[in-house]
mmCIF file of C-alpha atoms in Angstrom:
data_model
loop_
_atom_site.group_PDB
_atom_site.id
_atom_site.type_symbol
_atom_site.label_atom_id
_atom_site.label_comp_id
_atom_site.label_asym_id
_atom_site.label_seq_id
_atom_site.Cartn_x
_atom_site.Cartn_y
_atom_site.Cartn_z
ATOM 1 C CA UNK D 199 -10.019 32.229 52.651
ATOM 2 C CA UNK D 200 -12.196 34.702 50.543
ATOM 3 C CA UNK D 201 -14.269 37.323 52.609
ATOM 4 C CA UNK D 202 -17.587 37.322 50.716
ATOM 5 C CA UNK D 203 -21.360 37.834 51.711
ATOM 6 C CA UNK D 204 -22.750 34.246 51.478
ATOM 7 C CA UNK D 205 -26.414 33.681 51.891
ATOM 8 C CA UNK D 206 -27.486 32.169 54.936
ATOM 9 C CA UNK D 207 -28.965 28.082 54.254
ATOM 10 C CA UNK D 208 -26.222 27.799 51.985
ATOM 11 C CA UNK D 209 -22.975 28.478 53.920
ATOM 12 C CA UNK D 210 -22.162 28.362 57.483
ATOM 13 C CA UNK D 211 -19.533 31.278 58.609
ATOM 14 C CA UNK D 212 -17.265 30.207 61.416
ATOM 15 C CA UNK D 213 -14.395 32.469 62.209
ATOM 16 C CA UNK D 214 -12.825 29.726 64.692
ATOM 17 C CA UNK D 215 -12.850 27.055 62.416
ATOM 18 C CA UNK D 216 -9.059 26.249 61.406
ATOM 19 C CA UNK D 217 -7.808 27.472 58.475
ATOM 20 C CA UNK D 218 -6.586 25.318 55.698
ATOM 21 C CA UNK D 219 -3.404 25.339 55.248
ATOM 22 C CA UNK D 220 -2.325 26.179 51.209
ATOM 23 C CA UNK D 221 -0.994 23.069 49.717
ATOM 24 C CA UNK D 222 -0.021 24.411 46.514
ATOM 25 C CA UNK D 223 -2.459 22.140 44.691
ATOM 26 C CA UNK D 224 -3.326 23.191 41.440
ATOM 27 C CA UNK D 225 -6.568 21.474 39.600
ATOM 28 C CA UNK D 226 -9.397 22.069 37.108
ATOM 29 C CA UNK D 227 -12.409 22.102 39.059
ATOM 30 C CA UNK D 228 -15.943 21.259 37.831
ATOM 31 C CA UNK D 229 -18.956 22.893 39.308
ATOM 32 C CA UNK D 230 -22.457 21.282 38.353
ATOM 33 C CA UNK D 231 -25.055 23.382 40.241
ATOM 34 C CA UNK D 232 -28.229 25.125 39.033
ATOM 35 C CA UNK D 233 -28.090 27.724 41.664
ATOM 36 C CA UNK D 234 -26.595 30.436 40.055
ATOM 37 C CA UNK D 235 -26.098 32.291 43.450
ATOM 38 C CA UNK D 236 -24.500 29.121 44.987
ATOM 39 C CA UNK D 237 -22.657 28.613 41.871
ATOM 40 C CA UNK D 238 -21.098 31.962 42.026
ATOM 41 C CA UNK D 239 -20.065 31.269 45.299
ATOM 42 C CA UNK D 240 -18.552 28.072 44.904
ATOM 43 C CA UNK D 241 -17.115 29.441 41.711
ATOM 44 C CA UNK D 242 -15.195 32.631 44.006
ATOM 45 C CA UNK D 243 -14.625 30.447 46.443
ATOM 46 C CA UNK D 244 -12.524 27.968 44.907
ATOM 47 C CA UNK D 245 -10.801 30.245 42.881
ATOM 48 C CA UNK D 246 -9.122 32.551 45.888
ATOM 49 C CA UNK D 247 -7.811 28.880 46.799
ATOM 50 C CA UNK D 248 -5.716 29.008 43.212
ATOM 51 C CA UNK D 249 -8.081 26.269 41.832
ATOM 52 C CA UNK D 250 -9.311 26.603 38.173
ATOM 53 C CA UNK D 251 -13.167 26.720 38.064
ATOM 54 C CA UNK D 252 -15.704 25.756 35.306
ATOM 55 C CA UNK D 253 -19.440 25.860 35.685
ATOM 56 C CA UNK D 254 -22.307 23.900 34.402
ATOM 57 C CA UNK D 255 -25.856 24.744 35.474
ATOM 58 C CA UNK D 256 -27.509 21.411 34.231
ATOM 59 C CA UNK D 257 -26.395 18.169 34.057
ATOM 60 C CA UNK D 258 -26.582 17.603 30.005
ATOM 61 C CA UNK D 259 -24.334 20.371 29.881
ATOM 62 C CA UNK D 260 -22.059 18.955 32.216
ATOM 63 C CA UNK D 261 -21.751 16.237 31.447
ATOM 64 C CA UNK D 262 -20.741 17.868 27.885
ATOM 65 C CA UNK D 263 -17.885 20.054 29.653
ATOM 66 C CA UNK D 264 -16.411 16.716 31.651
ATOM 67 C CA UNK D 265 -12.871 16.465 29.829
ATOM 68 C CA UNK D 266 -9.731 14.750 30.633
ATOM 69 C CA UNK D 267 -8.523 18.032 31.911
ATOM 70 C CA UNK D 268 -10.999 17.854 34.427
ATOM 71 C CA UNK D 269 -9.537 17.359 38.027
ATOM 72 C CA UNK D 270 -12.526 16.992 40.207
ATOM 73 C CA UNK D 271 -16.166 17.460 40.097
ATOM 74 C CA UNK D 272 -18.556 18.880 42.801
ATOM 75 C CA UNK D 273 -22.083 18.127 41.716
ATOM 76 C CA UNK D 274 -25.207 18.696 42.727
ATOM 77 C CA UNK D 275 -28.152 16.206 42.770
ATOM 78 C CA UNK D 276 -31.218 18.276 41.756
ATOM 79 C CA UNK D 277 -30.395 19.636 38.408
ATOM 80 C CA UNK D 278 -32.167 20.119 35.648
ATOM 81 C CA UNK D 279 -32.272 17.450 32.810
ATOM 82 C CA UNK D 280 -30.388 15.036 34.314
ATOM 83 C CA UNK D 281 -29.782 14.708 37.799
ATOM 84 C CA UNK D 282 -26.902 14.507 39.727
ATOM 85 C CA UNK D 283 -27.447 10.616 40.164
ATOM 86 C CA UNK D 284 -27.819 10.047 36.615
ATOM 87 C CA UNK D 285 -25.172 11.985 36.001
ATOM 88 C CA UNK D 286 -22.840 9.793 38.308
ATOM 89 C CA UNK D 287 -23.850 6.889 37.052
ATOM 90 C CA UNK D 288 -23.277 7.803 33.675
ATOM 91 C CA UNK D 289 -19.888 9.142 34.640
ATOM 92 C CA UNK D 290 -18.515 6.086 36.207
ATOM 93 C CA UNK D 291 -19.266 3.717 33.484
ATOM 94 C CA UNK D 292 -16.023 5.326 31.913
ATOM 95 C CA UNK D 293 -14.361 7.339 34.326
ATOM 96 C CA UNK D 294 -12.418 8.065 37.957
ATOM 97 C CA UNK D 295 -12.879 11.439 38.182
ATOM 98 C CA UNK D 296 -12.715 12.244 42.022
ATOM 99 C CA UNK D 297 -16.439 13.623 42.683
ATOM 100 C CA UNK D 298 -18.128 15.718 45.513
ATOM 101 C CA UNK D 299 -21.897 15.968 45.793
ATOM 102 C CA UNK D 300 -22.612 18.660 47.795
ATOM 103 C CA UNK D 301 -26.553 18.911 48.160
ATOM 104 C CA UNK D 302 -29.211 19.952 51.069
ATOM 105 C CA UNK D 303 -30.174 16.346 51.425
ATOM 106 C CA UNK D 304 -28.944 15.265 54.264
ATOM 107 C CA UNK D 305 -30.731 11.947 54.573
ATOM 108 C CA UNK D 306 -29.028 8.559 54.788
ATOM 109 C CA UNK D 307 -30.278 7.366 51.662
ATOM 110 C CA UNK D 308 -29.095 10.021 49.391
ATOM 111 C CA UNK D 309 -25.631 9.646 51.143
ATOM 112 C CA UNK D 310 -25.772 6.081 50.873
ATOM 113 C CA UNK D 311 -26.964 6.015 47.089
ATOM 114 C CA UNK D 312 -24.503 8.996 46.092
ATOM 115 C CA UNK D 313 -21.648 6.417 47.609
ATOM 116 C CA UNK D 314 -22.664 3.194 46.314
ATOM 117 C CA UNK D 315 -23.300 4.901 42.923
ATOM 118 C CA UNK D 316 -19.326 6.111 42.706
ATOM 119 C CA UNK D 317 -18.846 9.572 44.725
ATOM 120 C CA UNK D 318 -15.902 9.589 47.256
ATOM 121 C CA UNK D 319 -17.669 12.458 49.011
ATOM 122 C CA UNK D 320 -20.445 13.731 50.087
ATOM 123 C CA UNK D 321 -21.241 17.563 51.852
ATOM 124 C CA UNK D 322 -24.133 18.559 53.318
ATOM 125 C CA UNK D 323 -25.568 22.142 52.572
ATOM 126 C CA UNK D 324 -25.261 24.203 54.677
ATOM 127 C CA UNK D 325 -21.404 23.772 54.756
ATOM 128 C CA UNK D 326 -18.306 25.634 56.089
ATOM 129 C CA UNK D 327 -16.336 26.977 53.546
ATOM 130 C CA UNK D 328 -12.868 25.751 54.748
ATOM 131 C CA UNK D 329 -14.356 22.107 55.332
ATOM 132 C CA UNK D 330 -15.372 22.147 51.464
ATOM 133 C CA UNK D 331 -11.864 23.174 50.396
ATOM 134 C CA UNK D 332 -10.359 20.578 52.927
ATOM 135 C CA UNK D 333 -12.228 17.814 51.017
ATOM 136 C CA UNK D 334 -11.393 19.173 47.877
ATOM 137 C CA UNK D 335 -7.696 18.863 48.769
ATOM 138 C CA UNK D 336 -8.201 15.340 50.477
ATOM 139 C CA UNK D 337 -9.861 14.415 47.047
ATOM 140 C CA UNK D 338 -6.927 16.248 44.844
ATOM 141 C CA UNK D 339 -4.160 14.415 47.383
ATOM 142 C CA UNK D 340 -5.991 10.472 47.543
ATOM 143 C CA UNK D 341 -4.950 8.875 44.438
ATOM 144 C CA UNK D 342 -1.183 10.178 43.328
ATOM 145 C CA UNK D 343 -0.137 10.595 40.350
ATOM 146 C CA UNK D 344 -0.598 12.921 37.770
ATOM 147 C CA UNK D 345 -3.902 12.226 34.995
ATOM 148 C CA UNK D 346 -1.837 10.474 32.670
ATOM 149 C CA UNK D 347 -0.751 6.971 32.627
ATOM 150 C CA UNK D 348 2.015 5.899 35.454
ATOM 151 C CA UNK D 349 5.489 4.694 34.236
ATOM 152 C CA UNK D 350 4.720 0.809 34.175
ATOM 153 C CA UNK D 351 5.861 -1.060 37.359
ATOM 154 C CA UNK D 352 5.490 -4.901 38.158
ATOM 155 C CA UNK D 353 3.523 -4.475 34.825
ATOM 156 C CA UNK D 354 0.608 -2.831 36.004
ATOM 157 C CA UNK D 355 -0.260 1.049 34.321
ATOM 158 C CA UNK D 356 -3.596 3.267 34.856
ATOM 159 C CA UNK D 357 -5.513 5.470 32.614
ATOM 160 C CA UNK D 358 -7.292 7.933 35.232
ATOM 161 C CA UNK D 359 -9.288 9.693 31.977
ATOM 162 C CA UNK D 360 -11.060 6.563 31.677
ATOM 163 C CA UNK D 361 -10.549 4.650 35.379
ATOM 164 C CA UNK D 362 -8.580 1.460 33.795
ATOM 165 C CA UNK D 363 -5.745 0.149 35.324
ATOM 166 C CA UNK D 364 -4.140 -2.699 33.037
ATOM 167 C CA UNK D 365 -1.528 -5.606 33.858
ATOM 168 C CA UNK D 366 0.759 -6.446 30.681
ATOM 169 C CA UNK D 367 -1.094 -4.315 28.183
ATOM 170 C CA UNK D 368 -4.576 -6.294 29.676
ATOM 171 C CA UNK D 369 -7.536 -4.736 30.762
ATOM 172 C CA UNK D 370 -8.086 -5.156 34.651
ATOM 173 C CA UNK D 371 -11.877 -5.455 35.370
ATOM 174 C CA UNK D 372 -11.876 -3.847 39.158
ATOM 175 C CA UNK D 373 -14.253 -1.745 41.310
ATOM 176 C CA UNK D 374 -13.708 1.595 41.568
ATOM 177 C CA UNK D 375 -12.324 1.105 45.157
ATOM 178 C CA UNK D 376 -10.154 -1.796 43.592
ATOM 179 C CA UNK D 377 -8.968 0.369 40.989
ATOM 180 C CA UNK D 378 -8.173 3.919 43.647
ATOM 181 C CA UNK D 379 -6.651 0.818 46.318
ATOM 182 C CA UNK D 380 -4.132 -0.591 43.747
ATOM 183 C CA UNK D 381 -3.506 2.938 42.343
ATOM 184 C CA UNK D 382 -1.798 4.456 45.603
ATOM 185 C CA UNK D 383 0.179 0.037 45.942
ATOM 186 C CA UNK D 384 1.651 1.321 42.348
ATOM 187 C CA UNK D 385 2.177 5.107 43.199
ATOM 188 C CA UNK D 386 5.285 4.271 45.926
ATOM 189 C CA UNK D 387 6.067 0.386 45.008
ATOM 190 C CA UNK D 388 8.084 -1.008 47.638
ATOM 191 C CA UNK D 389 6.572 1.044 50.529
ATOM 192 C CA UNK D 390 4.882 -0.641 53.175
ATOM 193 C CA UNK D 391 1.304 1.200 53.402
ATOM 194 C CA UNK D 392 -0.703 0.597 56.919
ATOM 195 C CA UNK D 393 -4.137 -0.321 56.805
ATOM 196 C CA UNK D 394 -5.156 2.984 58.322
ATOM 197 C CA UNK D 395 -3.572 5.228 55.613
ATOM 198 C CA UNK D 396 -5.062 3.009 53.095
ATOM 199 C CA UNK D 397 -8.422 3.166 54.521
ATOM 200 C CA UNK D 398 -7.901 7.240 54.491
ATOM 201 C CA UNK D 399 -6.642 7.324 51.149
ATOM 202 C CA UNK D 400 -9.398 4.994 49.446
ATOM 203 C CA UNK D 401 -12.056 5.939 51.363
ATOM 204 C CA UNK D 402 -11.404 9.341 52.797
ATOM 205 C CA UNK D 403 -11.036 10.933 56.605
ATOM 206 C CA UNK D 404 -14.970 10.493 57.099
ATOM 207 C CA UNK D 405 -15.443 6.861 55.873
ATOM 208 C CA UNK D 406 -17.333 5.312 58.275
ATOM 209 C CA UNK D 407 -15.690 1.701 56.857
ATOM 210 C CA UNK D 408 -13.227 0.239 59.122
ATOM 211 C CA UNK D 409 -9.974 -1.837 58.051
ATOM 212 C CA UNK D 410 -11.487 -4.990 57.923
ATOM 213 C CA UNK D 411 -12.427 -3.161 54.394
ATOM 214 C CA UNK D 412 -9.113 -2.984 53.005
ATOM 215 C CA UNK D 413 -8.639 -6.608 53.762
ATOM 216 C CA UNK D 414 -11.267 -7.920 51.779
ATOM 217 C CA UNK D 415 -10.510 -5.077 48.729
ATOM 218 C CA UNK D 416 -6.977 -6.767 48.707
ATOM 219 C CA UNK D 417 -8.564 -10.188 48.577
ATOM 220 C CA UNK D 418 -10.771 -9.677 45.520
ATOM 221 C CA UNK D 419 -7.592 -7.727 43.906
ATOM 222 C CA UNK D 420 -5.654 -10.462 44.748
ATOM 223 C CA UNK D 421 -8.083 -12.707 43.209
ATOM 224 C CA UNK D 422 -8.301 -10.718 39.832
ATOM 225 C CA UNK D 423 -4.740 -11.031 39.664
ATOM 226 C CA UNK D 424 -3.949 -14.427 40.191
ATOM 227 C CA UNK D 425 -6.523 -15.248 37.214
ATOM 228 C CA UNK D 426 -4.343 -13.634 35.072
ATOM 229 C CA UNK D 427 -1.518 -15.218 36.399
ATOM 230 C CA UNK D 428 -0.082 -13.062 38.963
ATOM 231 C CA UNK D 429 0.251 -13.814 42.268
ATOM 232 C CA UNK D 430 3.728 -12.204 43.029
ATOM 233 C CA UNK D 431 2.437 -8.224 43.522
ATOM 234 C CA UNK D 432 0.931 -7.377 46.405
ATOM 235 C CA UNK D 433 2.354 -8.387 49.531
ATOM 236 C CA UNK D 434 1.174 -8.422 53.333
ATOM 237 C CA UNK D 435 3.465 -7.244 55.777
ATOM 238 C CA UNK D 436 2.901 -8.635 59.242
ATOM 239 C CA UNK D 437 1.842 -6.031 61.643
ATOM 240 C CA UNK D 438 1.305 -3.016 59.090
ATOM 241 C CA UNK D 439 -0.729 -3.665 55.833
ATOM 242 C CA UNK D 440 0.187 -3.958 52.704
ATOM 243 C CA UNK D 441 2.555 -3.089 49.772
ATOM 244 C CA UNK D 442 3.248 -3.658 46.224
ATOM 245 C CA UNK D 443 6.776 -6.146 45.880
ATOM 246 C CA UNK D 444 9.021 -5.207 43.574
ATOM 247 C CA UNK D 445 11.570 -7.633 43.704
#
């Protein structure tokens, strides 16, 4: 981890906290903060962990710099121009992009809206810098798969650029939940996938969600499914959780 001067209210320095262990993860990062000092940081932070790191100090502007080689974004919520909100919101009407506000709101609101408006994370500042690069990774490992489409199995294929998964060359309409959920089925077809690991892979170590969650998501995938005919993909394995069939 990078030994740097940080200022204090913005990171929290904690020489017994466990270091991450390097998983060889490469990724284009996105940083949307208007802080240039906490910008900077981030920006030296990330990259001693081997990530690739773009900045935006505004949300127009990044929003502008978004691309489909874009890995992940870590966004702020008060930005200039457009907030971090609007920028989410915005963002998800097209795209997956894993995302990571990290803001000094700590409320229950903010955290609840950031959630419910698309982010799969959300970091409080003050943070520890090895818990920010551990979400990172979890973010970087949840879905698998590379960006581009997946080799077609059962029929279903995924466009992470733009967040649609499809099901014999026809748009599937799902949640972005739906969409991650299916996504990891597809990535190992076959496997049997316990409830627990797909709550942690959806929804992340710090979801506060329990399993019954994955049950329903299933159902209304299920349901999307069998109005186009196909009821034959994902299977329930007594005991465990769930899997995509492939025979």
């Amino acid at each position: 981890m990078l030994d740097m001067e940080i200022s204090i209210g913005t990171v929290i320095l904690n020489p017994e906290f466990p270091k991450v262990v390097d998983q060889e993860i490469e990724a284009n990062i996105l940083v949307l903060e208007d802080d240039r000092d906490i910008r900077q940081m981030l920006s030296a932070l990330l990259e001693s962990e081997g990530f690739r790191v773009s900045c935006a100090a505004d949300g127009v502007t990044g929003m502008a710099a978004i691309s489909p080689e874009t890995d992940l974004l870590i966004l702020d919520i008060e930005m200039p121009f457009k907030s971090g909100f609007e920028v989410l919101k915005e963002l998800r009407q097209t795209n997956a992009l894993p995302v990571l506000i990290l803001s000094s709101r700590s409320g229950g609101e903010d955290r609840v809206s950031g959630l419910n408006l698309g982010a799969d994370d959300y970091l409080v500042k003050p943070f520890i810098p090895e818990e920010l690069i551990a979400r990172v990774r979890a973010l970087l490992r949840r879905v698998p798969g590379s960006k581009t489409a997946l080799v077609p199995t059962k029929g279903l294929n995924f466009n992470d650029d733009i967040g649609r998964a499809y099901l014999d060359g026809e748009p599937l309409e799902l949640t972005r939940r739906e969409y991650d959920l299916l996504h990891v089925l597809t990535g190992a077809p076959g496997r049997n996938f316990s409830r627990d690991e797909l709550l942690e892979r959806v929804w992340g170590l710090d979801s506060e969600v329990t399993t019954r969650q994955v049950d329903l998501v299933v159902s209304k995938i299920r349901s999307k499914l069998k109005k186009k005919g196909r009821t034959d993909l994902i299977r329930s394995v007594w005991g465990v959780g769930y899997r995509l069939d492939v025979d």
